[in-house]
PDB file of N, CA and C in Angstrom:
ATOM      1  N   UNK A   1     -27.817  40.357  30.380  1.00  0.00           N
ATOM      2  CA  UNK A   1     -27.317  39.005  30.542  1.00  0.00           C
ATOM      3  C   UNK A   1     -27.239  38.312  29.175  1.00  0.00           C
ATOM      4  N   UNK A   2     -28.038  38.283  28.559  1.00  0.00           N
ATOM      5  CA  UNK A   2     -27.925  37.922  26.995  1.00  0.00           C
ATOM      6  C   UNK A   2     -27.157  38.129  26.256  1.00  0.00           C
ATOM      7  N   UNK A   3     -26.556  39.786  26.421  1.00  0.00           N
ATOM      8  CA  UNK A   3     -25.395  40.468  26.141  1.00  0.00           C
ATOM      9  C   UNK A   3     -24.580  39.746  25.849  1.00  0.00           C
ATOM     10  N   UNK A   4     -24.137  39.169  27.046  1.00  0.00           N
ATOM     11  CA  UNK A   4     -23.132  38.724  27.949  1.00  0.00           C
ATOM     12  C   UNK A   4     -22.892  37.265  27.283  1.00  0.00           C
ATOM     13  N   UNK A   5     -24.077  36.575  27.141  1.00  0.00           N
ATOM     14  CA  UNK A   5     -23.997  34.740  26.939  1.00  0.00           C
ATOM     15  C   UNK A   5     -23.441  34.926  25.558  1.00  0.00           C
ATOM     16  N   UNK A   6     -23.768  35.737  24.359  1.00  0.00           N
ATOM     17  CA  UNK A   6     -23.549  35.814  23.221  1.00  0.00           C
ATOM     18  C   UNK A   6     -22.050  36.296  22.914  1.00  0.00           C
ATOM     19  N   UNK A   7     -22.121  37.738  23.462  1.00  0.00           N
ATOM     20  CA  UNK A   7     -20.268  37.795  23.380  1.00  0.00           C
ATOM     21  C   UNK A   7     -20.056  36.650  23.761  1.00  0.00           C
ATOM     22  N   UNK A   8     -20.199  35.533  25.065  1.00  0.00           N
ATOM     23  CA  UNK A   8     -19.206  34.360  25.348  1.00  0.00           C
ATOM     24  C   UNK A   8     -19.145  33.805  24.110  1.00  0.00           C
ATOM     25  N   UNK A   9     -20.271  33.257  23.870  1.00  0.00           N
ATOM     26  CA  UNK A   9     -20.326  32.420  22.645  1.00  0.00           C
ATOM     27  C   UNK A   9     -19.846  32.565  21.146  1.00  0.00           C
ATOM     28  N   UNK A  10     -19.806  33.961  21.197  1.00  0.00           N
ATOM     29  CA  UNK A  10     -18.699  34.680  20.071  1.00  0.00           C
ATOM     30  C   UNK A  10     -17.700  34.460  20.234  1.00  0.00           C
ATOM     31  N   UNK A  11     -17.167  34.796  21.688  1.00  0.00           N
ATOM     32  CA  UNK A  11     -15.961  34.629  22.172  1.00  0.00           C
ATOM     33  C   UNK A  11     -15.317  32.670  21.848  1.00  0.00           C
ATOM     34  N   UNK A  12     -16.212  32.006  22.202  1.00  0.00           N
ATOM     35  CA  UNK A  12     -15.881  30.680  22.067  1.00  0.00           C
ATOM     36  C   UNK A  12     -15.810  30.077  20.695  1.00  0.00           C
ATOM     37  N   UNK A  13     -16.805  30.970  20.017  1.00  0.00           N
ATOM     38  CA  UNK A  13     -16.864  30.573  18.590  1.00  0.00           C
ATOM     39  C   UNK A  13     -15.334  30.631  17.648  1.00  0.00           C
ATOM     40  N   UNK A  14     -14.899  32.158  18.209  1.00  0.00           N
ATOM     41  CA  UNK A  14     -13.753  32.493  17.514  1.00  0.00           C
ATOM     42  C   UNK A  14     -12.488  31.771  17.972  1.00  0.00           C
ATOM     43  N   UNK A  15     -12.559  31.473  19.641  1.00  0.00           N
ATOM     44  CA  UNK A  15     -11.773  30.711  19.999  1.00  0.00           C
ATOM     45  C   UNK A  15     -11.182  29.140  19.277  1.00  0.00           C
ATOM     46  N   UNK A  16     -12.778  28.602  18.998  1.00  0.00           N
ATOM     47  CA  UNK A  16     -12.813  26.884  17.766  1.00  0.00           C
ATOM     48  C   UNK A  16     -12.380  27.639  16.969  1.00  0.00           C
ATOM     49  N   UNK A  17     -12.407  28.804  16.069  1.00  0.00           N
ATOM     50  CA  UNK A  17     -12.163  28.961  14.850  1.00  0.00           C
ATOM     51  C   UNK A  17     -10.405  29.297  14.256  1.00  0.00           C
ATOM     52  N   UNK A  18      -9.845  29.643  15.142  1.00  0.00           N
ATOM     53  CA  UNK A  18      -8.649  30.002  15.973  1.00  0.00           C
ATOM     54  C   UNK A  18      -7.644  28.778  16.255  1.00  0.00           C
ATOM     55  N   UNK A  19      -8.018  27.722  16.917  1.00  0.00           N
ATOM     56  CA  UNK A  19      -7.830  26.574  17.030  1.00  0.00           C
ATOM     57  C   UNK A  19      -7.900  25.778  15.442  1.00  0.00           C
ATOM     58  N   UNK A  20      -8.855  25.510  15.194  1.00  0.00           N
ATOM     59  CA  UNK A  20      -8.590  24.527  13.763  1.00  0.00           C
ATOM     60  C   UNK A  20      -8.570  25.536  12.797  1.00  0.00           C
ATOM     61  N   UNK A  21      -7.894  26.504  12.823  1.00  0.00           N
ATOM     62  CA  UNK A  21      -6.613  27.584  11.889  1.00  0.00           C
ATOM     63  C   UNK A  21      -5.411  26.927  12.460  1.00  0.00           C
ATOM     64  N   UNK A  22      -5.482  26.763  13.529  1.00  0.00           N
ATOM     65  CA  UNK A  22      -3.860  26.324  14.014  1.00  0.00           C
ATOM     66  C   UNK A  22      -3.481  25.033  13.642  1.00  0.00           C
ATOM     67  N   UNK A  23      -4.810  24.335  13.878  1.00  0.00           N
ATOM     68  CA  UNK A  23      -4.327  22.619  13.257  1.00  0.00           C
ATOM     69  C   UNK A  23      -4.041  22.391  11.753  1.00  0.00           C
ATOM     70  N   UNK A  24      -4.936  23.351  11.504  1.00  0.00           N
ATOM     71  CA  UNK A  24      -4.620  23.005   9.721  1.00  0.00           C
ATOM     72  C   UNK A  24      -3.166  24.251   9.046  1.00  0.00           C
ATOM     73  N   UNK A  25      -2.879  24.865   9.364  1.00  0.00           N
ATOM     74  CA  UNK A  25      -1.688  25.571   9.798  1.00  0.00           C
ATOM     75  C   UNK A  25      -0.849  24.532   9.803  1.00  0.00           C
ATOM     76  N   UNK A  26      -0.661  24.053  10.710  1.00  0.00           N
ATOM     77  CA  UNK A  26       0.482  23.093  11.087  1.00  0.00           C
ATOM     78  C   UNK A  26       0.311  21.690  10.641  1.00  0.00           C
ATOM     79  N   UNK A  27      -1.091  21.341  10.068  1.00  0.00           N
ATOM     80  CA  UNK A  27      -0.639  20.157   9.000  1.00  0.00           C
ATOM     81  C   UNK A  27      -0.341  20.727   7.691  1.00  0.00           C
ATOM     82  N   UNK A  28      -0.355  21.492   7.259  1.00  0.00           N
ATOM     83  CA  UNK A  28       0.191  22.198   5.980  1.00  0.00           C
ATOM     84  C   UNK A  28       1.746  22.377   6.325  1.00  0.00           C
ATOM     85  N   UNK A  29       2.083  22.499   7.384  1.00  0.00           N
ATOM     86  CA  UNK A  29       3.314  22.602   7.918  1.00  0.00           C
ATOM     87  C   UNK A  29       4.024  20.915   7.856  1.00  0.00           C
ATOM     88  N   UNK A  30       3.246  20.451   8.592  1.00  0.00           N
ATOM     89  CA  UNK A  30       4.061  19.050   8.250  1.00  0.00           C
ATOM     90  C   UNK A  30       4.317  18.824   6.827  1.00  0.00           C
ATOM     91  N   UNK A  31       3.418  18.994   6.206  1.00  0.00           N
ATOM     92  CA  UNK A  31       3.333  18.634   4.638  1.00  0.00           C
ATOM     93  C   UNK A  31       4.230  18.584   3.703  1.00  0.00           C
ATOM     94  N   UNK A  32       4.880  20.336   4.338  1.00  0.00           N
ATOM     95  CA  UNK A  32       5.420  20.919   3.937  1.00  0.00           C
ATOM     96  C   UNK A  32       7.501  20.596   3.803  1.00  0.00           C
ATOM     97  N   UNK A  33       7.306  20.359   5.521  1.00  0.00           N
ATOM     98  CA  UNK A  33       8.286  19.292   6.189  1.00  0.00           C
ATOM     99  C   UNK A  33       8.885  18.331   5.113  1.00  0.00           C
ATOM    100  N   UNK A  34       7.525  17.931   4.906  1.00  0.00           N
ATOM    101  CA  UNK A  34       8.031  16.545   3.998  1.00  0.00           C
ATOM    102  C   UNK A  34       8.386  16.762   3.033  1.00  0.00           C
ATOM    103  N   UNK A  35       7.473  17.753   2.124  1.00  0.00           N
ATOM    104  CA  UNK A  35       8.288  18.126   0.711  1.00  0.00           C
ATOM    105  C   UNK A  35       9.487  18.546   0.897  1.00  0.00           C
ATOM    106  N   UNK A  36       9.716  19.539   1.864  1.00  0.00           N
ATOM    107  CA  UNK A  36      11.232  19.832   1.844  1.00  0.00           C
ATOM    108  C   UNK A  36      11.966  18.619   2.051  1.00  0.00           C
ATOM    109  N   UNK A  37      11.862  17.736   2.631  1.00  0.00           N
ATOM    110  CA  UNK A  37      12.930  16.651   2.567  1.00  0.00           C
ATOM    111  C   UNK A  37      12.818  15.408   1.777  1.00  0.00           C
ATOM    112  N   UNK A  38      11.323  15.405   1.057  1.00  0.00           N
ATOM    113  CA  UNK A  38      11.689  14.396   0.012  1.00  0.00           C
ATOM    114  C   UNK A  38      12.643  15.266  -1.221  1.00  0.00           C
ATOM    115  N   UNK A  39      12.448  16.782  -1.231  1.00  0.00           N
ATOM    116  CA  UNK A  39      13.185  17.623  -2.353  1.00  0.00           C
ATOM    117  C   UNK A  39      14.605  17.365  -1.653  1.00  0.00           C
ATOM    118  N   UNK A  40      14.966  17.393  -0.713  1.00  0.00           N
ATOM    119  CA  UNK A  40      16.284  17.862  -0.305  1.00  0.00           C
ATOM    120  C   UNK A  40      17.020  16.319  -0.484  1.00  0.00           C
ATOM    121  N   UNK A  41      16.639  14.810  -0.525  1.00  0.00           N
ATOM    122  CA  UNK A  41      16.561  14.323  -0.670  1.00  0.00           C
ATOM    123  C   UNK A  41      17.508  13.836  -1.832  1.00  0.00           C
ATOM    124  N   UNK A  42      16.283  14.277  -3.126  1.00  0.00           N
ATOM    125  CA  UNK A  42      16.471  13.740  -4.156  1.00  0.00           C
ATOM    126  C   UNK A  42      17.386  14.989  -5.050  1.00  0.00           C
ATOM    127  N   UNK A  43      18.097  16.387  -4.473  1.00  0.00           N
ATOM    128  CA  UNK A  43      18.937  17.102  -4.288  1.00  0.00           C
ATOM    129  C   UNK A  43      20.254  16.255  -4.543  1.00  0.00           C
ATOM    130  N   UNK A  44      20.176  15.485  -3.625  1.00  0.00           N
ATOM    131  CA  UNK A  44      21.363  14.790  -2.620  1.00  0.00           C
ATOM    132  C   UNK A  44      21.761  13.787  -4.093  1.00  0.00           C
ATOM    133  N   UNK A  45      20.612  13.098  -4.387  1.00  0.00           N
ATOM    134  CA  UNK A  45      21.237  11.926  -5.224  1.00  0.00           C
ATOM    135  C   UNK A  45      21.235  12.774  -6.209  1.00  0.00           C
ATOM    136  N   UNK A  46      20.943  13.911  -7.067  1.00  0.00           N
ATOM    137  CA  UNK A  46      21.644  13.986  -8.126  1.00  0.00           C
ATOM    138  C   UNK A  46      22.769  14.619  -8.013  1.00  0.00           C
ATOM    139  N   UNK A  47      22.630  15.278  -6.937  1.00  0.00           N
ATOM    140  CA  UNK A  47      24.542  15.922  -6.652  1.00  0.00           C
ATOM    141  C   UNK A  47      25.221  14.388  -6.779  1.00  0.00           C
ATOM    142  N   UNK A  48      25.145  13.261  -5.986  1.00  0.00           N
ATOM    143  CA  UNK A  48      26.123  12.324  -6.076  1.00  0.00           C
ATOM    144  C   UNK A  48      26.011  11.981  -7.456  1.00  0.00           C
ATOM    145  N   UNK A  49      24.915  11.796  -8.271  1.00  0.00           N
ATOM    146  CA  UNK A  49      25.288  11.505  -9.696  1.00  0.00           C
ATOM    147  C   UNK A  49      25.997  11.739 -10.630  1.00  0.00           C
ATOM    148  N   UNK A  50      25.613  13.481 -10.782  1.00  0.00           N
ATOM    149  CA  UNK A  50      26.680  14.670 -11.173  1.00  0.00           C
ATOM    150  C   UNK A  50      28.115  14.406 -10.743  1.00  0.00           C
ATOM    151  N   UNK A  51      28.157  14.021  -9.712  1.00  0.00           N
ATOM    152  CA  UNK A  51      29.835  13.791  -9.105  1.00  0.00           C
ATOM    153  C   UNK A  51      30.086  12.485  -9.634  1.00  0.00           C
ATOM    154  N   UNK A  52      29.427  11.348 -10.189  1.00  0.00           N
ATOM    155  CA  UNK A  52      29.982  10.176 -10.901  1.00  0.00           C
ATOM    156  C   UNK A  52      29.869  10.533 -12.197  1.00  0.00           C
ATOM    157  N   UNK A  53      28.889  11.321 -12.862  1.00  0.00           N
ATOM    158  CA  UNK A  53      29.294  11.365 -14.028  1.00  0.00           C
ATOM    159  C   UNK A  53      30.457  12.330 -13.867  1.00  0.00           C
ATOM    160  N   UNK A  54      31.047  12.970 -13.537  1.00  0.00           N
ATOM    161  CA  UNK A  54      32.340  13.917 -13.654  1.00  0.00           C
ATOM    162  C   UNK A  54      33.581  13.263 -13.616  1.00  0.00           C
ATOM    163  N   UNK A  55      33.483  12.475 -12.766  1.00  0.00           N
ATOM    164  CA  UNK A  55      34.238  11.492 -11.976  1.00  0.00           C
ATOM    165  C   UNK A  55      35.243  10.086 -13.436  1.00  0.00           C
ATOM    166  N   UNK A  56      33.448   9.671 -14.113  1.00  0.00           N
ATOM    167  CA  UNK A  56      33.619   9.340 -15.266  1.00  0.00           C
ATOM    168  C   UNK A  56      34.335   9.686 -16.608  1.00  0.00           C
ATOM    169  N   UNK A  57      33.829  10.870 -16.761  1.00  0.00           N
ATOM    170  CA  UNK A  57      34.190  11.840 -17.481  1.00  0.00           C
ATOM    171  C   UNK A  57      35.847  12.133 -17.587  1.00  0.00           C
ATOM    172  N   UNK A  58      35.727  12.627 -16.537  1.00  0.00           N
ATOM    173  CA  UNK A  58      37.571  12.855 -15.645  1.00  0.00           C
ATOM    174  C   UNK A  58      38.387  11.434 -16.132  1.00  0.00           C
ATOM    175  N   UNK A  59      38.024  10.046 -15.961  1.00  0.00           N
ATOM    176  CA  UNK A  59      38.880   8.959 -16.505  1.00  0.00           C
ATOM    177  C   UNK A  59      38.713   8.903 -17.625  1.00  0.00           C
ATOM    178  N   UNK A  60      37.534   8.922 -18.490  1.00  0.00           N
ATOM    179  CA  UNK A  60      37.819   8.644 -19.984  1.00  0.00           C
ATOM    180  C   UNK A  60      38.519   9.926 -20.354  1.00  0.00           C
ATOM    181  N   UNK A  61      38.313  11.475 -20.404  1.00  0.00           N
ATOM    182  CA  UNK A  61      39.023  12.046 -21.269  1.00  0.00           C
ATOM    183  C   UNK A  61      39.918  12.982 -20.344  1.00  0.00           C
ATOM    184  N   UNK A  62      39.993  12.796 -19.167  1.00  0.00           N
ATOM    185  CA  UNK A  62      40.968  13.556 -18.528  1.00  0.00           C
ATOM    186  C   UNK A  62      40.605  14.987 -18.363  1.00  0.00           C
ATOM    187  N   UNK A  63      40.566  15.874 -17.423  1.00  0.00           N
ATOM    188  CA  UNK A  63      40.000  16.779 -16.682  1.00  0.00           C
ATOM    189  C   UNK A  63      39.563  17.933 -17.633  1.00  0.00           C
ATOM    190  N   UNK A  64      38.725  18.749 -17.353  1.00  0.00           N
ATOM    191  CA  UNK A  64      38.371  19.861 -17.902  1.00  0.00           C
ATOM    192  C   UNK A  64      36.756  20.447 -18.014  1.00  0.00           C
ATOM    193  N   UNK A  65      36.261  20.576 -19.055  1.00  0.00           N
ATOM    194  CA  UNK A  65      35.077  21.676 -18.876  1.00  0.00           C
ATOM    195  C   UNK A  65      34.031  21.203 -19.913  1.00  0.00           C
ATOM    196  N   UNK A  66      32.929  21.099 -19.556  1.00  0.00           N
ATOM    197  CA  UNK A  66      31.633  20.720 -20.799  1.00  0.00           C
ATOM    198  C   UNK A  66      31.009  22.240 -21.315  1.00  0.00           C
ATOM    199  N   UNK A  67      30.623  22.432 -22.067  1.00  0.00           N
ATOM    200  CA  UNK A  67      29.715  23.282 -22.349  1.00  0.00           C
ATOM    201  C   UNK A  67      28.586  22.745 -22.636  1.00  0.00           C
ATOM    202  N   UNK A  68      27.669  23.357 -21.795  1.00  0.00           N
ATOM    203  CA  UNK A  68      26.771  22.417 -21.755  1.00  0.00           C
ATOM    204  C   UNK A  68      25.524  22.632 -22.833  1.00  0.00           C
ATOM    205  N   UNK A  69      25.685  23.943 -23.182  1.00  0.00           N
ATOM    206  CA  UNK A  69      24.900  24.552 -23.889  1.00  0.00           C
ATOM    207  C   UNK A  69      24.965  23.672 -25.678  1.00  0.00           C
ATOM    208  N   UNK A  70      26.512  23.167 -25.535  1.00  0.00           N
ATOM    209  CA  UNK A  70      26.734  22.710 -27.301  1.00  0.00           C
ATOM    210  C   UNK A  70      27.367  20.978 -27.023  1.00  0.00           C
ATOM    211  N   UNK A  71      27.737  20.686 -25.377  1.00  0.00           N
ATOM    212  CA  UNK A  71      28.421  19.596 -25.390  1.00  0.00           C
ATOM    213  C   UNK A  71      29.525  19.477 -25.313  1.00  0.00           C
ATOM    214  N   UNK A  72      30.193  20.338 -25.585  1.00  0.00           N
ATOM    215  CA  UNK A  72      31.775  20.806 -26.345  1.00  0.00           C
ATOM    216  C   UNK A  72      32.220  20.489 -24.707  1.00  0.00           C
ATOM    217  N   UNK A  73      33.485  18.843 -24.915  1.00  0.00           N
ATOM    218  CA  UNK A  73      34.576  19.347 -23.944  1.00  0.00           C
ATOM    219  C   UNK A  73      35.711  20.423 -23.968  1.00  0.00           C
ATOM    220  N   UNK A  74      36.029  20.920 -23.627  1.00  0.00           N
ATOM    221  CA  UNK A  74      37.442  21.599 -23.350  1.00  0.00           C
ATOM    222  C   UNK A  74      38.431  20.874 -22.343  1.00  0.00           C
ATOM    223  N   UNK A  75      39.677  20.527 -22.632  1.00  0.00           N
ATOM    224  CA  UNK A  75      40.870  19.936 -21.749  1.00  0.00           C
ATOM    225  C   UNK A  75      41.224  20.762 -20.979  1.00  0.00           C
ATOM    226  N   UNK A  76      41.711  20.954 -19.484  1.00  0.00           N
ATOM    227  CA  UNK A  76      42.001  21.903 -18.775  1.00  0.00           C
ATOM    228  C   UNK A  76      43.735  21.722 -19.437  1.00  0.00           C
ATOM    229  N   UNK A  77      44.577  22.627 -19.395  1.00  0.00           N
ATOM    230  CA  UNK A  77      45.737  23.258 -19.609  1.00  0.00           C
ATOM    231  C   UNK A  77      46.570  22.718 -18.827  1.00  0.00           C
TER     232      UNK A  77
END
């Protein structure tokens, strides 16, 4: 019978232990949630930035290519 109470209690032990693996699991998960969408986010506004500075770019010197490595515009053809 002792056997018996202890496996339970093993059994229950691992069961709590099992359980708040899962909770903290899944608040690392939310967490995670969030970073992805404060990143995806702030993704968003520098794509729209990038697209005004181009945009900019495009009216003062008229279309074409930066190098970005030296600065150097090139005029498209």
């Amino acid at each position: 019978i002792q056997k018996l109470r202890e496996g339970n209690s093993r059994s229950i032990s691992e069961f709590g232990n099992i359980e708040l693996e899962i909770l903290l699991t899944n608040q690392k998960l939310d967490l995670l949630k969030q970073a992805k969408e404060t990143t995806g986010e702030s993704y968003k506004k520098l794509q729209e930035q990038e697209r005004l500075f181009v945009q900019k770019l495009n009216e003062k010197y008229g279309t074409g290519t930066v190098d970005i490595s030296n600065g150097e515009f090139t005029p498209s053809k």
